[in-house]
Amino acid sequence: MKHSDDGEAKGPAFRGALAIVLYALELAAVAAAVFGLAYSNRLLPAINPAETPLWPPTGVALALVLLRGYRIWPAILAGSFLAGAMAARPLADSASIAIATLGAALAGAFLIERWAHGRNAFATPLDVMKFALLCFVPTALIGATIVTAGFFLSGALNTTQPLATGLTWFFGDAAGSVIVAPVILLWAATSLRPFAKSSVLEATAIFAATAVIGMAAFSPLVDSDLGALLPYRSLLGVLVLLPLTWTALRGNQRNAATAALIFCGMAVWGFSEGSSPFAKADLNGARLLLFVILVSASVAPLVVATAVAVRRNTETHLLSVQEQLNRKIAETNKALDSAKRHFQILIEGVVDYAIFVLDTAGRVASWNSAAQQIIGYTAEEIIGKHFGIFYRPDERRAGEPNRALEMAVQKDKHEVEGWRIRKNGTLVFVTGSVSVIRDDSGNLIGFANVIRDATERRDAQEKLVEAREQLAMAQKMEAIGKLTGGIAHDFNNLLMIIGGNAQMFKRLLDPKLPRAIEAIQTAAKRGESLTRQLLTFSRRQHLSPTVVDLGTCIRNMRPMIESSLRGNIVYNEKIAAEVAPVKVDQAELELAIVNIAVNARDAMPTGGTFTLSISNVTEAKDPSLDQLVGSFVALGFGDSGMGIPPNLLTKIFDPFFTTKEVGKGTGLGLSQVYGFAHQAGGTVRAESKIGQGTTITVYLPASPAGEIAVKDTAVRDSTQSLRPTVLVVDDSAEVAQVTSSLFEHLGFNTVYRDSAEGALKLLAEGTKLDLVFSDIVMPGTIDGVGLASEIRSHYPEIPVVLTTGYSDAAQSVPPDLPILRKPFDTDALRGFIQDTVDLRPNA
C-alpha cells in the first residue's frame, strides 16, 4: 500500500518536472533560431547604416508566436539580444533591437489572431490580404518605431537620421514578416505523411527554376563580361512569374511561399552587393525597388494560390458532398426498397386486420391478404374500385362511405364500426379506423383503412348481455323466492289449522255444518295448491324425487289434462319410442303439466289444438341447452293460441306476472314450472309468435336406467289390534292439536311436546313410543333434524318422521329421513305413514 501511495505521489511531480524540461528545451530552440537568423545578417555586406535590407527574425518570431503561443516570448527576447551583443553592438542598441523584435511579433500575432484567424490566416484570399496588411502596418511599424526610439535615446542617431533609420527598419521588418512567416506557418501545417513522388519532383523543379532565375537576374556571382553582354539582365527576373504563376495556379500555397522566399533571397543578395538594378548611388531608390520586388514576388502568388486552393477545396468538398449525397441517396433508396419489402411482408403477415389504402377519391390502391380473407376480393378484383362496394345498399344511398372520408379529413382519424358486405354477399361486422395520409406539405394524398372482423366478438357480447339478463332474472327470482318461501311457511301452518279443524267438524256429523265445512276444505285445498306453487317457484319445496317413466306418467294423466282443457280444444300426444326415464318429484311434475295446460286453455278462448310431445335431446343437438351438459328429455307443450308479444315473452316466468283479468289468475303457474324445472336440474324455454301460438319446452335431465316407481293410490286397510303411540313435537300448540287429532282419528295415541329438548327428556324417562312426528323448524338449540339424529343414535328402534311447510334446513335432510309437507289431511297422513314406517293402527 505504501509503494502505491509513493507512486501516486511521484506521478504529478514527475509530469511537472518533465513539462519544465520540455518548456526549457522549447525556449532554447526558439532562442537559437532567432539568434541564428539575427546574427546571419552580418554575413551580408553593409551598404547602409542600419545593415538590414531584410530582417528575418521578426517574421520567424511572428510565426513562432502564432504556432506556440505567447509563452515563448523570453526566447525571442534572449535570442535577439544575444545576436546584437555578439555583433559587438552597444548594449542599448542590442536591447532596442530585441525589444522591437519581440514587440512586433507579439502585436502582430495578437492582431492576426483577432482579425485574420491566426495560424489559419491562409484559408481564404481575404485572410491572406489581411495577414499582409497587418504585417506592414502594425507589425513592421511597431518594430521600426521601437528601434528608432531606442537608437535615438542611446545617442546612436542624430536628429537628421531617425526618418531614414525608421524607414530602413520598417522595410526590413515588413519584408521579413511577409516573406518568412508564411513559409514557416505553411510548412508547419503540412501533413507528416510522405509526399507523393510527383509532388516532390514538381516542388524541386519549381524551386530550382526560381533559384536559377534569381541568380541570373540579381546574383553578384554572374561574370562581368556576361553582364556586359546582358546590360539589362535584371529584366530576367520577370521570368520568375512562370514558376510562381505555375505553382499559384496549382493552388500549392506552400510551394508558392517557398519559391517566393528563394527568389527574394536572391534579390536581397543582389541588393547587398549593389548589383543591377540596385544602384549604390541611390540607396533609397534601391531599397524601395527591393521592397516592391519582395512584396510583389511573395504576396501576389500566395493570394492566387490561396484562391485556387479555396476553389479546389470547395470543388473537392462539393464533389465529396455530392458523392456522400449520392451515396446517401443510394442508401436511402436501398433502405426505402428494403422498408417497402419489410412493410409489405409486415402487411401481408397481419392476418387479423384488413389493411388497404385509398386514393383521395376513395378508390382502393393497395390490398393485403387479410383483407382478401375477410372481405373476399382478390387484389386484382378490388384495386381501382370504390371502397363503398363494402357497404350495404342503404348505406351507400345515404352517402355513408363519403361521410366516413369527410370525418377522417376533419379529425385526421375516424373510427368505423358496422356491417359490411363480403364478395359472396354475406354480412361481416367490422371495427377499425380510417386515417388520412398527407405529404410533407400537408396535402391530402390518400386514406389508410384498418378493419377487423368482429363478428364473433359481437356475438359473444350479445350472448354476454343475454347471460347477464338471465343472471339478473335468476337473482330477482331468488329474492322473490325467499320472500314467497317465508310466506308459504306461515301460510301452511294456518292452512293446517283450517283443514284439520274442518275435518274434525265433519266428523261431528252436524247436518247444518257439511256445506260450510266443505267450503272450508275447498279453500284449504286451494291454499295448499297455492303454497306448493310458491314453494316450487322459490325452490324451497322439499322434493321426493323418484325415477319416472314419462310416457306412462303422461298416459295416466290424460284424463286430468283433458279435464283441464275445454271441449273445443283438441289434445294430441307425440311420445317418442324409448324415452329415457327421469328422476323427479311426480307430484310437482303433474302440477307443472296442469299449470301449462291451464295457461294454454286460457290462450285459446275460441278453441284450438294442444300438443304434448316427449323426446330425447342432448346439448349438442339443441341450442337451447347451451349452458347445460348431458342428456335430457324434452317435454314440449304447444298451443295454437293468440301468442305472446316479444316484449312480454321474457316475463312469463316472473312470479305474479299475468296477462289475465283480475281474479282469473295468480301469476304463479308458469313460475312454478320454472322453479320445478331448475330444481330438478333442468331448464325451461318459451317460443311464441303472435297469431300462431306458443311452445313451452321443459328439459329434464335423463336418469340412468333403474327401478321405476309406481304410484300406489290405493287406500290400505289399517287394522291393528293395538293402538300405537305417536310423539308429536311442534312449537305451535294449535298445529300440534290439529296434528294430534288427525293421528287420533287414524287410531293412534298421541303425546305432545313443544320442543326437541322436551321430547328427548320424555324418551329419557323411558316412555314407550312407536313413532316420533316432529316439525323441522323449532326454537331452541335443537331443531327437528337434530332431534331425529339424536333419536337415531340413542333409540334406533323408534322411527322418526319430519314435517314442514318451508325450511332451508330441509335441503340438508338425509335422503332416508322422510318428510311430509304441510298442510296435509287424514288421507295424506295415513298414506305417508304406511309408505314410510308401515305402522298399522287400529282405527
PDB file of C-alpha atoms in Angstrom, residues 49 221 226-227 260 427 441 465 487 556 601 665:
ATOM      1  CA  PRO A  49      23.729  52.436 -41.823  1.00  0.00           C
ATOM      2  CA  LEU A 221      28.431  35.942 -58.962  1.00  0.00           C
ATOM      3  CA  LEU A 226      28.295  38.325 -69.212  1.00  0.00           C
ATOM      4  CA  GLY A 227      26.937  41.375 -67.533  1.00  0.00           C
ATOM      5  CA  ALA A 260       8.961  33.459 -53.336  1.00  0.00           C
ATOM      6  CA  LEU A 427     -72.510  -9.786 -43.888  1.00  0.00           C
ATOM      7  CA  SER A 441     -46.598  19.974 -47.191  1.00  0.00           C
ATOM      8  CA  VAL A 465     -75.817  -9.482 -22.447  1.00  0.00           C
ATOM      9  CA  ILE A 487     -94.879 -16.508   3.402  1.00  0.00           C
ATOM     10  CA  ASN A 556    -102.083 -41.926 -16.812  1.00  0.00           C
ATOM     11  CA  ARG A 601    -106.527 -23.267 -22.407  1.00  0.00           C
ATOM     12  CA  GLY A 665    -105.035 -15.998 -12.329  1.00  0.00           C
TER      13      GLY A 665
END
